Short mmCIF file of C-alpha atoms and ligand atoms in Angstrom, two decimals:
data_model
loop_
_atom_site.label_atom_id
_atom_site.label_comp_id
_atom_site.label_asym_id
_atom_site.label_seq_id
_atom_site.Cartn_x
_atom_site.Cartn_y
_atom_site.Cartn_z
CA MET A 44 0.00 0.00 0.00
CA SER A 45 1.06 3.54 -0.62
CA THR A 46 1.25 4.71 2.97
CA PRO A 47 3.56 7.00 4.89
CA PRO A 48 6.58 4.99 6.11
CA GLY A 49 6.03 3.13 9.35
CA THR A 50 2.26 3.48 9.55
CA GLU A 51 1.21 0.27 7.83
CA ARG A 52 3.09 -2.34 5.87
CA ALA A 53 2.87 -2.22 2.10
CA VAL A 54 1.11 -5.31 0.79
CA ALA A 55 0.98 -6.47 -2.79
CA TRP A 56 -2.08 -8.71 -2.26
CA PRO A 57 -4.00 -7.06 0.54
CA ARG A 58 -6.86 -8.50 2.57
CA VAL A 59 -9.76 -6.18 3.24
CA GLY A 60 -11.93 -7.06 6.24
CA VAL A 61 -15.62 -6.25 5.96
CA VAL A 62 -17.93 -6.01 8.96
CA GLY A 63 -21.31 -7.21 7.73
CA ALA A 64 -22.23 -9.37 4.76
CA GLY A 65 -25.20 -7.77 3.01
CA GLN A 66 -25.52 -6.95 -0.67
CA LEU A 67 -22.99 -4.11 -0.43
CA ALA A 68 -20.29 -6.54 0.73
CA ARG A 69 -21.38 -8.93 -2.03
CA MET A 70 -20.90 -6.22 -4.70
CA LEU A 71 -17.62 -5.21 -3.03
CA ALA A 72 -16.48 -8.83 -3.48
CA ALA A 73 -17.19 -8.62 -7.22
CA ALA A 74 -15.10 -5.44 -7.44
CA ALA A 75 -12.28 -7.01 -5.40
CA VAL A 76 -11.65 -9.77 -7.97
CA PRO A 77 -10.11 -7.69 -10.80
CA LEU A 78 -8.15 -5.55 -8.31
CA GLY A 79 -6.42 -8.60 -6.82
CA VAL A 80 -7.88 -7.89 -3.39
CA ARG A 81 -9.10 -10.60 -1.03
CA LEU A 82 -12.02 -10.02 1.31
CA GLU A 83 -12.44 -11.46 4.81
CA LEU A 84 -15.97 -11.14 6.17
CA LEU A 85 -17.48 -10.93 9.60
CA ALA A 86 -21.00 -12.10 8.70
CA GLU A 87 -24.16 -12.04 10.77
CA ALA A 88 -25.27 -15.43 9.39
CA GLU A 89 -23.93 -18.23 7.20
CA ASP A 90 -26.48 -17.55 4.47
CA ALA A 91 -25.98 -13.75 4.48
CA SER A 92 -25.81 -12.25 0.98
CA ALA A 93 -22.01 -11.81 0.81
CA ALA A 94 -21.23 -14.88 2.93
CA GLN A 95 -22.57 -16.95 0.01
CA VAL A 96 -19.79 -15.71 -2.30
CA VAL A 97 -16.79 -15.01 -0.02
CA PRO A 98 -15.05 -18.16 1.24
CA ALA A 99 -13.13 -16.34 4.00
CA THR A 100 -16.17 -15.67 6.19
CA ARG A 101 -16.49 -15.96 9.93
CA ILE A 102 -19.87 -15.76 11.60
CA GLY A 103 -20.49 -13.55 14.61
CA VAL A 104 -21.58 -10.24 16.02
CA PRO A 105 -19.11 -7.35 15.77
CA ASP A 106 -17.95 -7.42 19.40
CA LYS A 107 -14.45 -6.69 20.70
CA ASP A 108 -13.07 -10.18 20.12
CA ALA A 109 -14.54 -10.65 16.66
CA LEU A 110 -13.29 -7.23 15.54
CA ALA A 111 -9.82 -7.83 16.99
CA ASP A 112 -9.72 -11.13 15.09
CA LEU A 113 -10.73 -9.40 11.84
CA VAL A 114 -8.11 -6.68 12.35
CA GLU A 115 -5.50 -9.39 12.94
CA ARG A 116 -6.38 -11.11 9.65
CA CYS A 117 -6.60 -7.97 7.49
CA ASP A 118 -4.67 -4.97 6.20
CA VAL A 119 -7.65 -2.65 6.51
CA VAL A 120 -11.18 -3.14 7.89
CA THR A 121 -14.27 -1.52 6.39
CA PHE A 122 -18.04 -1.78 6.90
CA ASP A 123 -21.11 -3.03 5.04
CA HIS A 124 -23.45 -1.13 7.40
CA GLU A 125 -23.36 1.45 10.18
CA LEU A 126 -24.62 -0.80 12.97
CA VAL A 127 -21.33 -1.15 14.82
CA ASP A 128 -20.77 0.38 18.23
CA PRO A 129 -17.94 2.93 17.83
CA ALA A 130 -17.10 2.48 21.53
CA VAL A 131 -16.02 -1.08 20.64
CA LEU A 132 -13.88 0.24 17.78
CA ASP A 133 -12.21 3.05 19.76
CA PRO A 134 -9.75 0.99 21.87
CA LEU A 135 -8.72 -1.03 18.81
CA ALA A 136 -8.31 2.14 16.76
CA ALA A 137 -6.21 3.64 19.58
CA GLN A 138 -3.87 0.63 19.22
CA GLY A 139 -3.57 1.35 15.50
CA ALA A 140 -6.31 -0.86 14.05
CA PRO A 141 -6.85 0.37 10.47
CA PHE A 142 -10.58 1.09 10.35
CA ALA A 143 -11.79 2.82 7.18
CA PRO A 144 -13.94 4.82 7.70
CA SER A 145 -12.73 5.87 11.15
CA PRO A 146 -14.87 5.42 14.29
CA ALA A 147 -15.44 9.21 14.31
CA ALA A 148 -16.84 9.12 10.76
CA LEU A 149 -19.05 6.14 11.67
CA ARG A 150 -20.36 8.01 14.74
CA MET A 151 -21.48 10.83 12.49
CA ALA A 152 -23.13 8.47 10.01
CA GLN A 153 -24.97 6.57 12.76
CA ASP A 154 -26.69 9.45 14.44
CA LYS A 155 -28.82 11.86 12.40
CA ALA A 156 -28.97 14.37 15.27
CA HIS A 157 -25.20 14.38 15.79
CA GLN A 158 -24.79 14.66 12.02
CA ARG A 159 -27.18 17.62 11.73
CA ALA A 160 -25.37 19.39 14.59
CA ILE A 161 -21.95 19.01 12.94
CA LEU A 162 -23.26 20.08 9.53
CA GLU A 163 -25.13 23.06 10.93
CA ALA A 164 -22.12 24.22 12.99
CA ALA A 165 -20.09 24.17 9.78
CA GLY A 166 -22.68 26.35 8.04
CA ALA A 167 -23.85 23.57 5.72
CA PRO A 168 -27.45 23.88 4.44
CA VAL A 169 -29.86 21.53 6.30
CA PRO A 170 -33.66 21.59 6.79
CA ALA A 171 -34.85 23.57 9.85
CA HIS A 172 -34.91 21.12 12.75
CA ARG A 173 -34.87 20.66 16.53
CA LEU A 174 -34.21 17.74 18.82
CA ALA A 175 -37.11 16.84 21.16
CA ASP A 176 -37.12 14.52 24.19
CA ASP A 177 -40.87 14.14 24.65
CA VAL A 178 -44.08 14.77 22.76
CA ASP A 179 -44.63 18.24 24.32
CA ALA A 180 -41.16 19.31 23.28
CA ALA A 181 -41.89 17.84 19.85
CA LEU A 182 -45.01 20.02 19.55
CA ALA A 183 -43.03 23.10 20.49
CA ALA A 184 -40.31 22.13 18.02
CA ALA A 185 -42.87 21.67 15.24
CA GLU A 186 -44.35 25.11 15.94
CA HIS A 187 -40.81 26.48 15.71
CA VAL A 188 -39.80 24.81 12.41
CA GLY A 189 -43.31 25.07 10.90
CA TRP A 190 -45.89 22.45 9.81
CA PRO A 191 -45.88 19.94 8.22
CA VAL A 192 -42.98 18.18 9.95
CA VAL A 193 -40.98 14.99 9.62
CA VAL A 194 -40.27 13.12 12.86
CA LYS A 195 -37.09 11.04 12.81
CA ALA A 196 -35.44 8.58 15.14
CA PRO A 197 -31.80 9.72 15.24
CA ARG A 198 -30.44 6.17 15.16
CA GLY A 199 -31.17 2.77 13.67
CA GLY A 200 -33.51 3.86 10.84
CA TYR A 201 -33.17 2.74 7.23
CA ASP A 202 -35.39 2.50 4.14
CA GLY A 203 -37.79 4.99 5.75
CA ARG A 204 -38.09 3.09 9.04
CA GLY A 205 -37.81 5.51 11.92
CA VAL A 206 -39.26 8.34 9.78
CA ALA A 207 -42.86 9.61 10.02
CA THR A 208 -44.72 12.77 9.07
CA ALA A 209 -47.25 14.95 10.88
CA ASP A 210 -49.30 17.60 9.08
CA ASP A 211 -50.62 19.27 12.23
CA PRO A 212 -50.64 19.07 16.07
CA GLU A 213 -53.38 16.37 15.98
CA GLY A 214 -51.17 14.10 13.87
CA LEU A 215 -48.03 14.51 15.95
CA PRO A 216 -48.67 11.99 18.76
CA ASP A 217 -49.20 9.16 16.24
CA ALA A 218 -46.07 10.08 14.30
CA TRP A 219 -44.14 10.30 17.59
CA ALA A 220 -45.37 6.88 18.69
CA SER A 221 -44.76 5.26 15.30
CA ILE A 222 -41.03 5.92 15.50
CA GLY A 223 -40.87 4.64 19.07
CA GLY A 224 -40.79 7.99 20.88
CA GLY A 225 -37.90 10.31 21.64
CA PRO A 226 -35.40 11.70 21.58
CA ALA A 227 -36.29 12.51 17.99
CA LEU A 228 -35.45 15.04 15.33
CA ILE A 229 -38.37 17.26 14.39
CA GLU A 230 -37.72 18.84 11.03
CA GLN A 231 -39.47 20.93 8.48
CA ARG A 232 -40.98 18.79 5.73
CA VAL A 233 -39.42 20.48 2.76
CA PRO A 234 -41.03 20.54 -0.71
CA LEU A 235 -39.19 18.10 -2.96
CA ALA A 236 -38.67 18.92 -6.63
CA ALA A 237 -36.23 16.00 -6.58
CA GLU A 238 -34.11 13.98 -4.19
CA LEU A 239 -30.47 13.83 -5.19
CA ALA A 240 -27.50 11.80 -4.01
CA VAL A 241 -23.81 12.46 -4.58
CA LEU A 242 -21.08 9.92 -3.95
CA VAL A 243 -17.61 11.06 -2.97
CA ALA A 244 -14.64 8.68 -2.81
CA ARG A 245 -11.72 9.54 -0.54
CA ARG A 246 -8.21 8.09 -0.60
CA ARG A 247 -6.95 6.96 2.80
CA HIS A 248 -3.76 8.64 4.09
CA HIS A 249 -3.83 11.06 1.16
CA GLY A 250 -7.20 12.81 1.49
CA GLU A 251 -7.71 13.17 -2.27
CA THR A 252 -11.30 12.83 -3.39
CA VAL A 253 -13.30 12.25 -6.55
CA VAL A 254 -16.94 13.29 -6.84
CA TYR A 255 -19.49 11.30 -8.87
CA PRO A 256 -22.12 13.12 -10.94
CA PRO A 257 -25.29 13.77 -8.89
CA THR A 258 -28.02 11.18 -9.26
CA GLU A 259 -31.74 11.49 -8.76
CA THR A 260 -33.32 9.05 -6.33
CA VAL A 261 -37.00 8.16 -6.18
CA GLN A 262 -38.46 7.06 -2.85
CA GLN A 263 -41.76 5.24 -2.37
CA ASN A 264 -42.93 4.64 1.19
CA GLY A 265 -39.55 5.95 2.34
CA ILE A 266 -37.66 3.24 0.40
CA CYS A 267 -35.51 4.02 -2.62
CA THR A 268 -37.09 2.38 -5.67
CA GLU A 269 -35.27 4.00 -8.56
CA VAL A 270 -32.05 5.90 -9.29
CA ILE A 271 -31.50 8.01 -12.40
CA ALA A 272 -27.97 9.05 -13.35
CA PRO A 273 -27.14 11.75 -14.03
CA ALA A 274 -29.90 13.67 -12.20
CA ARG A 275 -32.38 15.49 -14.46
CA VAL A 276 -31.75 18.90 -12.94
CA PRO A 277 -30.28 22.07 -14.48
CA ASP A 278 -26.48 21.99 -14.87
CA GLU A 279 -25.98 24.70 -12.27
CA VAL A 280 -28.03 22.72 -9.71
CA ALA A 281 -25.96 19.59 -10.41
CA ALA A 282 -22.75 21.58 -10.06
CA HIS A 283 -23.94 23.13 -6.80
CA ALA A 284 -25.03 19.71 -5.43
CA GLY A 285 -21.56 18.36 -6.21
CA LYS A 286 -19.96 21.25 -4.34
CA VAL A 287 -22.22 20.80 -1.29
CA ALA A 288 -21.47 17.06 -1.23
CA ALA A 289 -17.72 17.66 -1.51
CA LEU A 290 -17.93 20.04 1.45
CA VAL A 291 -19.85 17.47 3.49
CA ALA A 292 -17.38 14.73 2.56
CA GLU A 293 -14.54 16.98 3.72
CA LEU A 294 -16.25 17.41 7.11
CA VAL A 295 -16.99 13.70 7.48
CA ALA A 296 -13.51 12.69 6.24
CA ALA A 297 -14.62 9.11 5.63
CA ASP A 298 -12.11 6.99 3.73
CA GLY A 299 -13.66 5.10 0.84
CA ILE A 300 -17.16 6.01 -0.36
CA CYS A 301 -19.30 8.60 1.38
CA ALA A 302 -22.85 9.12 0.06
CA VAL A 303 -24.58 12.45 0.58
CA GLU A 304 -28.39 12.47 0.25
CA LEU A 305 -29.74 15.89 -0.76
CA PHE A 306 -33.11 17.55 -1.21
CA TRP A 307 -33.64 19.84 -4.21
CA THR A 308 -36.58 22.04 -3.33
CA GLY A 309 -36.68 23.81 -6.68
CA GLU A 310 -34.86 26.72 -5.07
CA GLN A 311 -32.36 25.27 -2.64
CA VAL A 312 -30.13 22.25 -2.17
CA LEU A 313 -30.38 20.96 1.43
CA ILE A 314 -28.50 18.08 3.02
CA ASN A 315 -30.66 15.18 4.18
CA GLU A 316 -28.21 12.58 5.47
CA VAL A 317 -24.80 11.05 4.98
CA ALA A 318 -23.72 7.41 4.74
CA THR A 319 -20.07 6.38 5.04
CA ARG A 320 -20.20 3.34 2.75
CA PRO A 321 -21.24 2.36 -0.77
CA HIS A 322 -24.87 3.32 -1.25
CA ASN A 323 -27.96 2.23 -3.15
CA SER A 324 -27.84 5.50 -5.12
CA GLY A 325 -24.54 4.32 -6.64
CA HIS A 326 -25.34 0.84 -7.91
CA TRP A 327 -25.64 2.30 -11.41
CA THR A 328 -21.88 2.99 -11.32
CA ILE A 329 -21.15 -0.75 -11.80
CA GLU A 330 -22.23 -0.51 -15.44
CA GLY A 331 -22.65 3.25 -15.93
CA ALA A 332 -19.46 4.85 -14.59
CA THR A 333 -15.82 4.38 -15.57
CA THR A 334 -15.06 3.25 -11.99
CA SER A 335 -17.78 1.69 -9.85
CA GLN A 336 -18.43 2.91 -6.32
CA PHE A 337 -17.32 -0.52 -5.07
CA ALA A 338 -13.98 -0.38 -6.91
CA ASN A 339 -13.42 3.17 -5.63
CA HIS A 340 -14.38 2.14 -2.09
CA LEU A 341 -11.65 -0.55 -2.17
CA ARG A 342 -9.14 1.79 -3.82
CA GLY A 343 -9.98 4.48 -1.27
CA VAL A 344 -9.74 2.36 1.88
CA LEU A 345 -6.49 0.80 0.61
CA GLY A 346 -4.97 4.23 -0.05
CA TRP A 347 -4.65 3.50 -3.76
CA PRO A 348 -5.18 6.05 -6.55
CA LEU A 349 -8.89 6.62 -7.18
CA GLY A 350 -10.59 5.87 -10.50
CA ASP A 351 -12.49 8.17 -12.84
CA PRO A 352 -16.05 8.64 -11.48
CA ASN A 353 -17.58 9.91 -14.72
CA VAL A 354 -20.41 8.36 -16.74
CA ARG A 355 -19.87 5.90 -19.57
CA ALA A 356 -23.36 6.39 -21.02
CA PRO A 357 -25.67 9.40 -21.44
CA ALA A 358 -28.10 7.88 -18.90
CA SER A 359 -28.12 4.97 -16.46
CA VAL A 360 -31.16 3.89 -14.48
CA THR A 361 -31.28 1.45 -11.58
CA VAL A 362 -34.61 0.00 -10.46
CA ASN A 363 -34.63 -1.82 -7.13
CA VAL A 364 -36.32 -5.19 -6.93
CA LEU A 365 -38.33 -5.60 -3.73
CA GLY A 366 -39.70 -8.89 -2.47
CA PRO A 367 -43.24 -9.15 -3.90
CA GLY A 368 -46.19 -9.44 -1.53
CA ASP A 369 -47.19 -12.88 -2.85
CA GLY A 370 -44.07 -14.49 -1.36
CA SER A 371 -42.68 -15.53 -4.77
CA ASP A 372 -38.92 -15.40 -5.38
CA PRO A 373 -37.66 -12.99 -8.11
CA ALA A 374 -34.83 -15.45 -8.82
CA ALA A 375 -37.47 -17.85 -10.15
CA HIS A 376 -38.22 -15.26 -12.89
CA ARG A 377 -34.57 -14.57 -13.72
CA SER A 378 -34.76 -16.00 -17.26
CA ASP A 379 -37.71 -13.76 -18.09
CA ALA A 380 -35.77 -10.66 -17.07
CA LEU A 381 -32.65 -11.81 -18.92
CA THR A 382 -34.57 -11.67 -22.20
CA ILE A 383 -34.14 -7.88 -21.88
CA GLY A 384 -30.62 -8.11 -23.25
CA ASP A 385 -29.39 -4.65 -22.25
CA ALA A 386 -30.52 -5.02 -18.61
CA ALA A 387 -27.88 -5.86 -16.00
CA VAL A 388 -29.67 -8.08 -13.49
CA HIS A 389 -28.33 -8.26 -9.94
CA LEU A 390 -29.77 -10.70 -7.40
CA TYR A 391 -28.49 -10.58 -3.85
CA GLY A 392 -29.22 -14.14 -2.71
CA LYS A 393 -31.67 -12.93 -0.05
CA THR A 394 -34.99 -14.47 0.95
CA ALA A 395 -37.73 -12.49 -0.81
CA ARG A 396 -39.78 -11.18 2.09
CA ALA A 397 -42.35 -8.57 1.06
CA GLY A 398 -40.83 -5.10 0.58
CA ARG A 399 -37.24 -6.27 1.20
CA LYS A 400 -34.57 -5.19 -1.32
CA VAL A 401 -33.50 -8.44 -2.96
CA GLY A 402 -31.90 -7.21 -6.16
CA HIS A 403 -31.73 -4.46 -8.75
CA VAL A 404 -31.60 -3.92 -12.49
CA THR A 405 -29.50 -1.32 -14.25
CA VAL A 406 -29.89 -0.21 -17.86
CA CYS A 407 -27.59 2.28 -19.58
CA GLY A 408 -29.09 4.06 -22.56
CA PRO A 409 -29.16 7.06 -24.86
CA ASP A 410 -31.52 9.02 -22.57
CA ALA A 411 -33.20 8.68 -19.17
CA GLU A 412 -36.65 7.77 -20.51
CA THR A 413 -35.34 4.91 -22.67
CA ALA A 414 -33.21 3.56 -19.81
CA ARG A 415 -36.11 3.89 -17.34
CA GLU A 416 -38.49 2.02 -19.61
CA ARG A 417 -36.03 -0.86 -20.13
CA ALA A 418 -35.01 -1.08 -16.47
CA HIS A 419 -38.63 -1.05 -15.24
CA ARG A 420 -39.54 -3.68 -17.81
CA ALA A 421 -36.78 -6.04 -16.60
CA ALA A 422 -37.55 -5.34 -12.93
CA ALA A 423 -41.27 -6.02 -13.52
CA ARG A 424 -40.41 -9.38 -15.05
CA LEU A 425 -38.46 -10.31 -11.93
CA VAL A 426 -41.62 -9.92 -9.87
CA GLY A 427 -43.70 -11.89 -12.38
CA ALA A 428 -45.34 -8.95 -14.18
CA ARG A 429 -45.26 -8.66 -17.97
CA GLU A 430 -45.59 -4.89 -18.17
CA PRO A 431 -43.94 -2.29 -15.94
CA ARG A 432 -45.97 0.23 -13.98
CA LEU A 433 -43.96 3.28 -14.98
CA ALA A 434 -44.81 6.07 -12.56
CA ARG A 435 -43.36 9.46 -13.26
CA GLY A 436 -39.95 9.69 -11.57
CA GLY A 437 -40.10 11.42 -8.19
CA GLY A 438 -42.85 12.22 -5.77
CA ASP A 439 -45.73 10.31 -4.35
CA PRO A 440 -46.72 7.41 -6.61
CA ALA A 441 -50.29 7.63 -5.29
CA THR A 442 -50.82 11.26 -6.18
CA ASN A 443 -47.94 11.68 -8.66
CA ASP A 444 -47.34 14.93 -6.86
CA PRO A 445 -43.64 15.69 -6.48
CA GLN A 446 -44.45 18.15 -3.70
CA ARG A 447 -45.79 15.36 -1.50
CA PRO A 448 -43.39 12.45 -1.29
CA ALA A 449 -44.99 9.32 0.11
CA LEU A 450 -43.97 8.58 3.69
CA ASP A 451 -46.43 5.81 4.46
CA ARG A 452 -44.80 3.38 6.88
CA SER A 453 -46.54 0.22 5.71
CA GLY A 454 -44.99 -2.69 3.90
CA GLY A 455 -41.35 -2.46 5.00
CA GLU A 456 -39.15 -5.39 5.99
CA GLN A 457 -35.83 -6.09 7.62
CA PRO A 458 -32.84 -5.64 5.31
N1 ADP B 738 -37.32 16.96 6.04
C1 ADP B 738 -37.87 16.22 5.07
N2 ADP B 738 -38.69 16.79 4.16
C2 ADP B 738 -39.28 16.05 3.17
N3 ADP B 738 -39.09 14.72 3.02
C3 ADP B 738 -38.28 14.10 3.89
C4 ADP B 738 -37.63 14.81 4.96
N4 ADP B 738 -36.88 13.93 5.65
C5 ADP B 738 -37.05 12.74 5.06
N5 ADP B 738 -37.89 12.81 4.01
C6 ADP B 738 -38.30 11.71 3.11
O1 ADP B 738 -38.15 10.47 3.80
C7 ADP B 738 -37.15 9.66 3.18
C8 ADP B 738 -36.39 8.87 4.24
O2 ADP B 738 -35.76 9.76 5.17
P1 ADP B 738 -34.26 9.55 5.63
O3 ADP B 738 -33.98 10.49 6.75
O4 ADP B 738 -33.37 9.63 4.46
O5 ADP B 738 -34.35 8.09 6.24
P2 ADP B 738 -33.62 6.72 5.89
O6 ADP B 738 -32.57 6.60 6.93
O7 ADP B 738 -34.69 5.70 6.02
O8 ADP B 738 -33.07 6.82 4.50
C9 ADP B 738 -36.29 10.65 2.41
O9 ADP B 738 -35.59 10.03 1.36
C10 ADP B 738 -37.36 11.63 1.92
O10 ADP B 738 -38.09 11.08 0.85
MG1 MG B 739 -32.12 8.29 3.55
#
């Protein structure tokens, strides 16, 4: 590795430890092959998505002993998810354990309230918000930021879990209860012309970064269903979003990939949240960018030169495949989807519980509409439908109103 002398040994064939074995680790494994990198996993279960494809997998929870063992076996240790207690990482990091991202960066990614506080202190643009400990404080906070509001659990949420909305004081107690009570972030529900995401890759020990073109993400019921790259926003908005994300990435200083979720209100770019790992909004980069987010995550955490983040096609669209409600397995329909020859089909090896992300399809094409149509068609086939239901990108699929993104909490599942 290209590291300052004495900090870590240079290794021609490095081993990268990964805490967690979901689909991100599985796609990281695919990117590791051409780079000559070996992965060592700490998996939650033997049949976890990445555990199925990485022979060097140990099963266990990420406690002190398991992490020390992983550090011992590897040249650098990275993460498939944020659900690791930084207090367990701290003593190991103090002894020189090479965690990438650092425990400090993980702390910021894990806690939306902590994250908002750091971003706000740095003058970064975020929605108006307050932290509330109980429902009375939440009411006062909502009056302060203005109705309607979004109520968020600071920790442990994903795919819209831990997020609820309240239009008025009558609706607040239900929203408060649905996320399990406080402390919670109460924030202004901003109008959404589009949701954007920008990936930034950072090179360990060097601090260099590359910024991917902004993508547009479509959420339904709080879960990302579609990603369109590059985002269909004016050039100056895309350029501004890239600058905001680069500033955030600088603050977070997470080695490897950092994903910055943004709101475009039609007037302003605001920061929603930050993840310090490869992200669903970047799966299109596998086929659609010169260097995938997974390759750049490995290059970044290993301190290697980063690859070109730019697009290889005018438009790339990823459609997520969620477990259908009828309990059928999308893998059983694989051949049907593969008849769409320009669709890249990804299946994660996960049990298809209703609403759970079990795969995705990416199509690169001459324009966003063509790529969307092809990607939706292939994704529909995976869930046994002949024709796609092609909602307009963005906004509430029920009302097709981009000003009112759906935040219904029904139908989710564990990752
Ligand atoms: N302040 C807000 N205003 C409008 N919509 C919001 C706001 N906060 C969250 N949302 C909507 O809820 C979705 C999920 O919220 P987020 O905080 O990103 O949670 P998660 O951790 O589940 O991704 C967002 O992608 C967006 O569609
Ligand atoms: Mg989010």
